[in-house]
Amino acid sequence: MGIAGRVRRVAPGAASYWAQTASLAHAGPYVELHGPVPRRRADEQSDVLLPVTPIRDAKDVHEVVGQVTDRATRILREELGLEASVVGGFGQSLSETCQNVVEHAGTGGWVAVHVYNFRKRLGRRVAVIAVSDAGIGFRRSLEATQAKRFGDRWSDGLAIETALIHGISRFRDPGRGQGLAGTKRYLARWQGKITIRSGTARVAIVPSWDDEPPMSEGLAWFPGAQVTLVIPGKEEE
Amino acid sequence: MNGVIPLDAVLREATAASYRDLVTRPTGAAVRHRLVSALRQHDRTEALLDFTQIGLVDFSCADEVVAKLVAALHELPVSRIVLHGIREDHADAIDHALTCHGLAVLALELEGGHPKLLGRVPDDWRAVFGVLLQVRRATAGPIADRLAWEVPRTRTALDGLATSRCILAHPDATYELGVLA
């Protein structure tokens, strides 16, 4: 299979994976696909808790949370050994991360939830929530209220840091910013990780089991934002 | 007279959908507006918000439904609101939202109905609340004796809880959790 544009050929394994996660089902309007496109089998057993799913409004967030809850609860409890309260927090974090797209991106986005085996890094299975959009990004979202404070230093990295580390939202309502703050608290409690990529920067809150730098700047331009949450399974005794 | 308000029914009415999760700010705001209308008809009563049939509560919705409702309680005719059927993950989200606003509320756990305080609760408030759970109704004196505290310190903590509407203060200078708890 090939994709028109800068990527010419795709390895068969990657194409099959993209089909399994439903990425290709949503790719049509954005890329030109050539050759046979693998299809996702309806009966396929996989570690995909939620295939790539569009997020456009609050209704979609309700649908995603409702859809992922039953299957995710079983997998998170039985396969990752997580307790009920951890599973509840997983749903809350999923909901809040999806809402960021609706409230801040200025356009739609996508969410997917998978289980992976982080054998080398952690020696455990993890659940990963990935939410991405091609909207205005953190820098533009916060520019009107925050850029003046930083003057010439204002950058993609500082914008992400302002939201993620300092919990500042572009809304003045004191209740705003709680979603990200609550998600951070949840991840800290369960040794989880959050990474935000927007513009030319990536900022992460890194748990002890990982060695990613807390901030990377000067990266290739990424329009919008990508938020990734990693929730580790229970340590085997 | 007391009123029980099933939140699952309010959620369905507010969204015109069969949702069981209290998620997103628009949903939370719609549910709060319905609750305010319902609470305006509960003159001088205690209102019990029943979470028993609610699935997930996220942080934003906890802020819209519970924190903003508790903040606006003085504008409503109800004496107080108590949360009922609260799961551990509900409690986490609600506690976080209330703490951000410096508010507190009395909640009854789903398993066993055990009363607990959620939100910004000073240590002294927690201590007198723990004693009140055992004695049910008392003046500040006996509670101070149990804690080996001075009475004024005990009364300050009890009055704080009463002002936050987590407990009831009676004209005979006694305090209690109330019939809902």
Tab-separated table of C-alpha atoms in Angstrom:
chain	number	residue	atom	x	y	z
A	1	MET	CA	0.000	0.000	0.000
A	2	GLY	CA	1.223	3.523	-0.689
A	3	ILE	CA	0.152	7.002	0.344
A	4	ALA	CA	0.349	9.986	-1.991
A	5	GLY	CA	2.470	12.818	-0.630
A	6	ARG	CA	5.769	12.651	1.231
A	7	VAL	CA	5.390	9.036	2.406
A	8	ARG	CA	5.592	6.802	-0.640
A	9	ARG	CA	5.394	3.287	0.718
A	10	VAL	CA	4.025	1.794	3.886
A	11	ALA	CA	5.277	-1.474	5.364
A	12	PRO	CA	2.594	-4.206	5.252
A	13	GLY	CA	2.659	-4.529	9.042
A	14	ALA	CA	2.003	-0.808	9.518
A	15	ALA	CA	-0.861	-0.840	7.017
A	16	SER	CA	-2.461	-3.782	8.796
A	17	TYR	CA	-2.023	-2.011	12.185
A	18	TRP	CA	-3.570	1.176	10.822
A	19	ALA	CA	-6.502	-0.824	9.524
A	20	GLN	CA	-6.908	-2.555	12.878
A	21	THR	CA	-7.025	0.793	14.704
A	22	ALA	CA	-9.486	2.232	12.146
A	23	SER	CA	-6.988	4.970	11.197
A	24	LEU	CA	-7.440	4.237	7.497
A	25	ALA	CA	-11.228	4.487	7.794
A	26	HIS	CA	-10.806	8.188	8.682
A	27	ALA	CA	-7.839	8.920	6.392
A	28	GLY	CA	-9.829	9.262	3.167
A	29	PRO	CA	-10.443	13.030	3.194
A	30	TYR	CA	-6.834	13.855	4.117
A	31	VAL	CA	-4.539	11.496	2.172
A	32	GLU	CA	-4.614	9.669	-1.111
A	33	LEU	CA	-4.263	5.912	-0.660
A	34	HIS	CA	-2.917	3.689	-3.422
A	35	GLY	CA	-2.987	-0.070	-3.754
A	36	PRO	CA	-4.903	-2.585	-1.647
A	37	VAL	CA	-6.035	-1.113	1.659
A	38	PRO	CA	-6.360	-3.693	4.472
A	39	ARG	CA	-9.730	-3.810	6.156
A	40	ARG	CA	-10.429	-4.097	9.846
A	41	ARG	CA	-12.079	-7.401	10.668
A	42	ALA	CA	-15.124	-6.960	12.886
A	43	ASP	CA	-14.344	-10.102	14.915
A	44	GLU	CA	-10.666	-9.287	15.427
A	45	GLN	CA	-9.489	-9.678	19.015
A	46	SER	CA	-6.931	-7.022	19.776
A	47	ASP	CA	-5.604	-4.656	22.374
A	48	VAL	CA	-7.508	-1.764	20.839
A	49	LEU	CA	-9.839	-0.487	23.569
A	50	LEU	CA	-11.093	2.273	21.310
A	51	PRO	CA	-10.285	2.522	17.594
A	52	VAL	CA	-9.522	5.941	16.105
A	53	THR	CA	-12.751	7.858	16.720
A	54	PRO	CA	-13.629	11.422	15.703
A	55	ILE	CA	-14.276	14.079	18.374
A	56	ARG	CA	-16.247	17.110	17.222
A	57	ASP	CA	-18.535	18.070	20.099
A	58	ALA	CA	-19.670	17.196	23.628
A	59	LYS	CA	-21.980	14.509	22.240
A	60	ASP	CA	-18.961	12.674	20.811
A	61	VAL	CA	-17.265	12.801	24.229
A	62	HIS	CA	-20.349	11.156	25.786
A	63	GLU	CA	-20.316	8.486	23.073
A	64	VAL	CA	-16.592	7.761	23.525
A	65	VAL	CA	-16.849	7.500	27.317
A	66	GLY	CA	-19.953	5.300	27.090
A	67	GLN	CA	-18.416	3.127	24.397
A	68	VAL	CA	-15.088	2.532	26.073
A	69	THR	CA	-16.339	1.943	29.591
A	70	ASP	CA	-17.535	-1.697	29.587
A	71	ARG	CA	-14.785	-3.259	27.470
A	72	ALA	CA	-12.088	-1.056	28.961
A	73	THR	CA	-13.206	-1.869	32.485
A	74	ARG	CA	-12.841	-5.595	31.805
A	75	ILE	CA	-9.412	-5.283	30.186
A	76	LEU	CA	-8.069	-2.777	32.697
A	77	ARG	CA	-9.207	-4.931	35.589
A	78	GLU	CA	-8.458	-8.408	34.267
A	79	GLU	CA	-5.432	-7.862	32.044
A	80	LEU	CA	-3.760	-4.863	33.656
A	81	GLY	CA	-4.846	-5.786	37.202
A	82	LEU	CA	-6.097	-2.278	37.988
A	83	GLU	CA	-8.562	-1.598	40.797
A	84	ALA	CA	-12.024	-0.086	40.282
A	85	SER	CA	-10.916	3.381	41.397
A	86	VAL	CA	-8.056	3.364	38.855
A	87	VAL	CA	-10.491	2.395	36.117
A	88	GLY	CA	-12.822	5.248	37.128
A	89	GLY	CA	-9.969	7.729	36.915
A	90	PHE	CA	-9.071	6.336	33.497
A	91	GLY	CA	-12.551	7.250	32.207
A	92	GLN	CA	-12.333	10.714	33.773
A	93	SER	CA	-8.959	11.355	32.133
A	94	LEU	CA	-10.238	10.079	28.787
A	95	SER	CA	-13.223	12.412	28.992
A	96	GLU	CA	-11.169	15.449	29.966
A	97	THR	CA	-8.552	14.887	27.264
A	98	CYS	CA	-11.260	14.606	24.611
A	99	GLN	CA	-12.938	17.771	25.907
A	100	ASN	CA	-9.735	19.732	25.335
A	101	VAL	CA	-10.287	19.237	21.609
A	102	VAL	CA	-13.876	20.504	21.780
A	103	GLU	CA	-13.039	23.490	23.986
A	104	HIS	CA	-9.667	24.637	22.694
A	105	ALA	CA	-8.786	23.283	19.259
A	106	GLY	CA	-11.300	25.254	17.213
A	107	THR	CA	-11.766	22.171	15.057
A	108	GLY	CA	-12.397	18.447	15.463
A	109	GLY	CA	-9.904	15.779	16.428
A	110	TRP	CA	-9.490	12.068	17.061
A	111	VAL	CA	-9.034	9.771	20.027
A	112	ALA	CA	-7.767	6.206	20.307
A	113	VAL	CA	-7.093	3.953	23.301
A	114	HIS	CA	-4.775	0.944	23.108
A	115	VAL	CA	-3.047	-1.470	25.444
A	116	TYR	CA	0.669	-2.045	24.870
A	117	ASN	CA	3.389	-4.095	26.470
A	118	PHE	CA	6.212	-1.799	27.676
A	119	ARG	CA	8.476	-4.799	28.230
A	120	LYS	CA	11.872	-3.046	28.193
A	121	ARG	CA	11.000	0.316	29.714
A	122	LEU	CA	8.657	-0.833	32.444
A	123	GLY	CA	8.189	-4.596	32.338
A	124	ARG	CA	4.441	-4.109	32.439
A	125	ARG	CA	1.456	-3.634	30.185
A	126	VAL	CA	0.096	-0.098	29.879
A	127	ALA	CA	-3.059	1.575	28.627
A	128	VAL	CA	-2.440	4.523	26.308
A	129	ILE	CA	-4.936	7.282	25.538
A	130	ALA	CA	-3.961	9.379	22.507
A	131	VAL	CA	-5.940	12.448	21.475
A	132	SER	CA	-4.930	14.549	18.508
A	133	ASP	CA	-6.274	17.532	16.600
A	134	ALA	CA	-5.118	19.854	13.847
A	135	GLY	CA	-6.522	22.964	15.519
A	136	ILE	CA	-4.941	26.187	16.743
A	137	GLY	CA	-2.500	24.560	19.193
A	138	PHE	CA	-1.556	25.563	22.759
A	139	ARG	CA	0.410	28.670	21.795
A	140	ARG	CA	-2.404	30.371	19.910
A	141	SER	CA	-5.020	29.182	22.395
A	142	LEU	CA	-3.225	30.909	25.298
A	143	GLU	CA	-1.673	33.822	23.389
A	144	ALA	CA	-4.306	36.471	24.154
A	145	THR	CA	-4.111	35.991	27.923
A	146	GLN	CA	-0.547	34.773	28.545
A	147	ALA	CA	1.894	35.931	25.839
A	148	LYS	CA	2.384	39.426	27.335
A	149	ARG	CA	3.752	37.957	30.580
A	150	PHE	CA	6.579	36.262	28.720
A	151	GLY	CA	7.363	38.824	26.011
A	152	ASP	CA	9.964	37.552	23.522
A	153	ARG	CA	10.319	34.278	25.393
A	154	TRP	CA	6.743	33.224	24.485
A	155	SER	CA	6.975	29.922	22.597
A	156	ASP	CA	5.212	26.630	21.976
A	157	GLY	CA	7.114	25.047	24.868
A	158	LEU	CA	6.176	27.823	27.314
A	159	ALA	CA	2.549	27.682	26.187
A	160	ILE	CA	2.331	23.935	26.865
A	161	GLU	CA	4.164	24.365	30.171
A	162	THR	CA	1.773	27.161	31.212
A	163	ALA	CA	-1.225	24.890	30.682
A	164	LEU	CA	0.221	21.575	31.834
A	165	ILE	CA	2.528	22.509	34.708
A	166	HIS	CA	0.853	25.695	35.987
A	167	GLY	CA	-2.750	24.682	35.208
A	168	ILE	CA	-3.583	27.963	33.472
A	169	SER	CA	-6.504	28.046	31.051
A	170	ARG	CA	-7.519	30.776	28.614
A	171	PHE	CA	-10.852	31.019	30.484
A	172	ARG	CA	-11.004	33.255	33.564
A	173	ASP	CA	-13.518	31.046	35.407
A	174	PRO	CA	-11.670	29.653	38.508
A	175	GLY	CA	-13.133	26.203	37.822
A	176	ARG	CA	-11.386	26.043	34.452
A	177	GLY	CA	-8.187	24.062	34.054
A	178	GLN	CA	-9.470	21.445	36.484
A	179	GLY	CA	-9.650	18.722	33.837
A	180	LEU	CA	-5.934	18.752	33.140
A	181	ALA	CA	-5.160	19.277	36.846
A	182	GLY	CA	-7.321	16.294	37.835
A	183	THR	CA	-5.775	14.161	35.114
A	184	LYS	CA	-2.267	15.083	36.324
A	185	ARG	CA	-3.205	14.179	39.890
A	186	TYR	CA	-4.573	10.826	38.743
A	187	LEU	CA	-1.459	10.041	36.701
A	188	ALA	CA	0.852	11.049	39.537
A	189	ARG	CA	-0.964	8.693	41.903
A	190	TRP	CA	-0.604	5.700	39.582
A	191	GLN	CA	2.867	6.477	38.124
A	192	GLY	CA	1.350	7.465	34.805
A	193	LYS	CA	2.820	9.747	32.170
A	194	ILE	CA	1.426	12.655	30.160
A	195	THR	CA	3.006	14.128	27.043
A	196	ILE	CA	1.761	17.109	25.051
A	197	ARG	CA	3.095	17.866	21.571
A	198	SER	CA	2.075	21.141	19.936
A	199	GLY	CA	3.785	23.419	17.423
A	200	THR	CA	7.535	22.809	17.639
A	201	ALA	CA	7.631	21.554	21.238
A	202	ARG	CA	6.821	18.567	23.402
A	203	VAL	CA	6.427	18.742	27.198
A	204	ALA	CA	6.095	15.694	29.422
A	205	ILE	CA	5.536	14.914	33.082
A	206	VAL	CA	7.848	11.959	33.320
A	207	PRO	CA	7.473	9.189	35.937
A	208	SER	CA	10.507	7.439	37.401
A	209	TRP	CA	10.265	4.486	34.977
A	210	ASP	CA	10.812	6.657	31.892
A	211	ASP	CA	13.708	8.859	30.768
A	212	GLU	CA	12.112	11.171	28.208
A	213	PRO	CA	13.269	14.805	28.643
A	214	PRO	CA	10.610	16.985	30.303
A	215	MET	CA	10.779	19.478	27.428
A	216	SER	CA	11.917	19.140	23.805
A	217	GLU	CA	11.951	22.200	21.540
A	218	GLY	CA	12.859	22.873	17.929
A	219	LEU	CA	10.935	19.845	16.685
A	220	ALA	CA	9.232	19.585	13.312
A	221	TRP	CA	6.093	21.746	13.123
A	222	PHE	CA	3.000	19.937	14.394
A	223	PRO	CA	-0.234	21.873	13.869
A	224	GLY	CA	-2.779	21.553	16.669
A	225	ALA	CA	-2.005	19.313	19.615
A	226	GLN	CA	-1.404	15.710	20.528
A	227	VAL	CA	-1.958	14.604	24.113
A	228	THR	CA	-0.791	11.142	25.176
A	229	LEU	CA	-1.542	9.544	28.539
A	230	VAL	CA	0.129	6.308	29.677
A	231	ILE	CA	-1.393	4.392	32.609
A	232	PRO	CA	0.734	1.426	33.784
A	233	GLY	CA	-0.840	-1.871	34.798
A	234	LYS	CA	-0.292	-3.324	38.247
A	235	GLU	CA	3.193	-4.551	39.068
A	236	GLU	CA	3.260	-8.340	39.076
A	237	GLU	CA	4.090	-9.815	42.479
B	1	MET	CA	-39.551	17.624	54.622
B	2	ASN	CA	-36.712	16.320	52.462
B	3	GLY	CA	-36.376	15.749	48.742
B	4	VAL	CA	-34.471	13.069	46.868
B	5	ILE	CA	-33.416	14.097	43.365
B	6	PRO	CA	-32.281	11.210	41.129
B	7	LEU	CA	-29.454	12.673	39.047
B	8	ASP	CA	-29.776	10.032	36.327
B	9	ALA	CA	-33.303	11.263	35.585
B	10	VAL	CA	-32.162	14.899	35.616
B	11	LEU	CA	-29.299	13.981	33.257
B	12	ARG	CA	-31.674	12.305	30.805
B	13	GLU	CA	-34.080	15.270	30.879
B	14	ALA	CA	-31.315	17.836	30.495
B	15	THR	CA	-29.667	16.126	27.518
B	16	ALA	CA	-32.718	14.440	25.959
B	17	ALA	CA	-30.496	11.351	25.644
B	18	SER	CA	-30.008	8.076	27.518
B	19	TYR	CA	-26.589	9.011	28.927
B	20	ARG	CA	-25.578	7.696	32.334
B	21	ASP	CA	-22.209	9.482	32.614
B	22	LEU	CA	-21.921	13.007	33.992
B	23	VAL	CA	-19.233	14.235	31.595
B	24	THR	CA	-18.462	17.507	29.746
B	25	ARG	CA	-19.109	21.099	30.821
B	26	PRO	CA	-22.156	21.700	28.605
B	27	THR	CA	-23.853	18.629	30.107
B	28	GLY	CA	-22.899	19.692	33.618
B	29	ALA	CA	-24.263	23.208	33.083
B	30	ALA	CA	-27.529	21.825	31.665
B	31	VAL	CA	-27.927	19.463	34.643
B	32	ARG	CA	-27.175	22.279	37.114
B	33	HIS	CA	-29.806	24.555	35.564
B	34	ARG	CA	-32.395	21.756	35.926
B	35	LEU	CA	-31.320	21.182	39.523
B	36	VAL	CA	-31.602	24.871	40.389
B	37	SER	CA	-35.179	24.881	39.025
B	38	ALA	CA	-36.012	21.772	41.051
B	39	LEU	CA	-34.384	23.107	44.232
B	40	ARG	CA	-36.349	26.363	44.042
B	41	GLN	CA	-39.401	24.225	44.848
B	42	HIS	CA	-37.788	22.646	47.945
B	43	ASP	CA	-38.499	25.416	50.412
B	44	ARG	CA	-36.474	25.065	53.666
B	45	THR	CA	-35.763	21.394	53.040
B	46	GLU	CA	-32.658	19.288	52.737
B	47	ALA	CA	-32.118	18.003	49.209
B	48	LEU	CA	-30.459	14.667	48.501
B	49	LEU	CA	-28.710	14.445	45.121
B	50	ASP	CA	-28.777	10.753	44.277
B	51	PHE	CA	-25.743	9.544	42.245
B	52	THR	CA	-26.626	5.840	42.617
B	53	GLN	CA	-27.396	5.274	38.922
B	54	ILE	CA	-24.688	7.584	37.587
B	55	GLY	CA	-21.724	5.980	35.803
B	56	LEU	CA	-18.752	8.272	35.427
B	57	VAL	CA	-18.346	11.811	36.798
B	58	ASP	CA	-15.488	13.770	35.246
B	59	PHE	CA	-13.704	16.778	36.789
B	60	SER	CA	-15.358	19.390	34.549
B	61	CYS	CA	-18.845	18.052	35.181
B	62	ALA	CA	-18.179	17.800	38.926
B	63	ASP	CA	-17.242	21.489	38.783
B	64	GLU	CA	-20.380	22.457	36.838
B	65	VAL	CA	-22.864	20.303	38.756
B	66	VAL	CA	-21.611	20.154	42.342
B	67	ALA	CA	-19.108	22.974	42.937
B	68	LYS	CA	-21.135	25.688	41.201
B	69	LEU	CA	-24.359	24.446	42.825
B	70	VAL	CA	-22.821	24.472	46.312
B	71	ALA	CA	-21.406	27.954	45.598
B	72	ALA	CA	-24.906	29.191	44.683
B	73	LEU	CA	-26.689	27.496	47.585
B	74	HIS	CA	-27.254	30.753	49.488
B	75	GLU	CA	-29.484	31.924	46.621
B	76	LEU	CA	-31.749	28.874	46.940
B	77	PRO	CA	-34.490	28.131	49.487
B	78	VAL	CA	-33.050	24.710	50.455
B	79	SER	CA	-31.310	24.382	53.818
B	80	ARG	CA	-28.517	22.287	52.289
B	81	ILE	CA	-27.673	19.589	49.757
B	82	VAL	CA	-26.235	16.164	50.553
B	83	LEU	CA	-24.735	13.842	47.943
B	84	HIS	CA	-25.916	10.232	48.035
B	85	GLY	CA	-24.628	7.025	46.385
B	86	ILE	CA	-21.097	8.349	45.855
B	87	ARG	CA	-18.472	5.929	44.503
B	88	GLU	CA	-14.761	6.380	45.145
B	89	ASP	CA	-14.103	7.799	41.672
B	90	HIS	CA	-17.108	10.156	41.974
B	91	ALA	CA	-15.691	11.342	45.298
B	92	ASP	CA	-12.278	11.982	43.717
B	93	ALA	CA	-13.690	14.241	40.991
B	94	ILE	CA	-16.089	16.095	43.313
B	95	ASP	CA	-13.465	16.532	46.031
B	96	HIS	CA	-11.053	18.005	43.474
B	97	ALA	CA	-13.663	20.430	42.084
B	98	LEU	CA	-14.817	21.618	45.526
B	99	THR	CA	-11.258	22.043	46.774
B	100	CYS	CA	-10.481	24.368	43.838
B	101	HIS	CA	-13.360	26.616	44.965
B	102	GLY	CA	-12.640	26.311	48.721
B	103	LEU	CA	-16.007	24.594	49.307
B	104	ALA	CA	-17.149	21.489	51.190
B	105	VAL	CA	-20.155	19.159	51.081
B	106	LEU	CA	-21.499	16.159	52.987
B	107	ALA	CA	-21.651	12.938	50.955
B	108	LEU	CA	-22.969	9.455	51.661
B	109	GLU	CA	-20.990	6.583	50.163
B	110	LEU	CA	-22.635	4.132	47.774
B	111	GLU	CA	-21.476	1.134	49.817
B	112	GLY	CA	-23.108	1.327	53.236
B	113	GLY	CA	-24.129	4.992	53.122
B	114	HIS	CA	-21.219	6.060	55.338
B	115	PRO	CA	-21.107	9.898	55.656
B	116	LYS	CA	-17.921	11.675	54.519
B	117	LEU	CA	-16.801	15.223	53.843
B	118	LEU	CA	-15.624	16.234	50.381
B	119	GLY	CA	-13.760	19.396	49.395
B	120	ARG	CA	-11.617	21.818	51.367
B	121	VAL	CA	-12.002	20.589	54.930
B	122	PRO	CA	-9.592	21.828	57.648
B	123	ASP	CA	-8.221	19.206	60.050
B	124	ASP	CA	-10.270	20.600	62.981
B	125	TRP	CA	-13.476	20.210	60.958
B	126	ARG	CA	-12.594	16.581	60.202
B	127	ALA	CA	-11.881	15.883	63.863
B	128	VAL	CA	-15.202	17.254	65.188
B	129	PHE	CA	-17.037	15.585	62.307
B	130	GLY	CA	-15.538	12.242	63.337
B	131	VAL	CA	-16.866	12.691	66.894
B	132	LEU	CA	-20.269	13.863	65.664
B	133	LEU	CA	-20.531	10.660	63.628
B	134	GLN	CA	-20.356	8.718	66.914
B	135	VAL	CA	-22.522	10.907	69.157
B	136	ARG	CA	-25.044	11.913	66.422
B	137	ARG	CA	-26.192	15.096	68.240
B	138	ALA	CA	-24.404	17.129	70.878
B	139	THR	CA	-23.354	20.583	72.040
B	140	ALA	CA	-19.742	21.681	71.668
B	141	GLY	CA	-18.896	20.690	75.280
B	142	PRO	CA	-19.076	16.869	75.049
B	143	ILE	CA	-17.341	16.922	71.663
B	144	ALA	CA	-14.537	19.075	73.127
B	145	ASP	CA	-14.205	16.578	76.019
B	146	ARG	CA	-13.764	13.671	73.619
B	147	LEU	CA	-11.094	15.522	71.677
B	148	ALA	CA	-9.440	16.983	74.785
B	149	TRP	CA	-9.819	20.437	73.199
B	150	GLU	CA	-10.960	23.810	74.528
B	151	VAL	CA	-14.674	24.427	73.887
B	152	PRO	CA	-14.120	27.605	71.777
B	153	ARG	CA	-11.853	25.699	69.353
B	154	THR	CA	-14.456	22.941	69.076
B	155	ARG	CA	-17.283	25.433	68.562
B	156	THR	CA	-15.321	27.260	65.854
B	157	ALA	CA	-14.863	23.995	63.953
B	158	LEU	CA	-18.528	23.012	64.394
B	159	ASP	CA	-19.689	26.459	63.270
B	160	GLY	CA	-17.440	26.197	60.232
B	161	LEU	CA	-19.075	22.920	59.275
B	162	ALA	CA	-22.535	24.361	59.917
B	163	THR	CA	-21.820	27.504	57.857
B	164	SER	CA	-20.697	25.227	55.022
B	165	ARG	CA	-23.977	23.337	55.514
B	166	CYS	CA	-22.211	20.037	56.095
B	167	ILE	CA	-23.937	19.682	59.506
B	168	LEU	CA	-26.982	21.281	61.129
B	169	ALA	CA	-26.757	23.800	63.997
B	170	HIS	CA	-29.875	23.942	66.185
B	171	PRO	CA	-31.192	26.840	68.320
B	172	ASP	CA	-30.486	24.782	71.478
B	173	ALA	CA	-26.733	24.987	70.632
B	174	THR	CA	-26.583	21.351	69.556
B	175	TYR	CA	-25.113	20.126	66.272
B	176	GLU	CA	-25.992	17.051	64.204
B	177	LEU	CA	-25.468	15.496	60.785
B	178	GLY	CA	-29.198	15.655	60.040
B	179	VAL	CA	-31.834	13.142	59.068
B	180	LEU	CA	-30.371	12.527	55.600
B	181	ALA	CA	-27.164	11.240	57.073
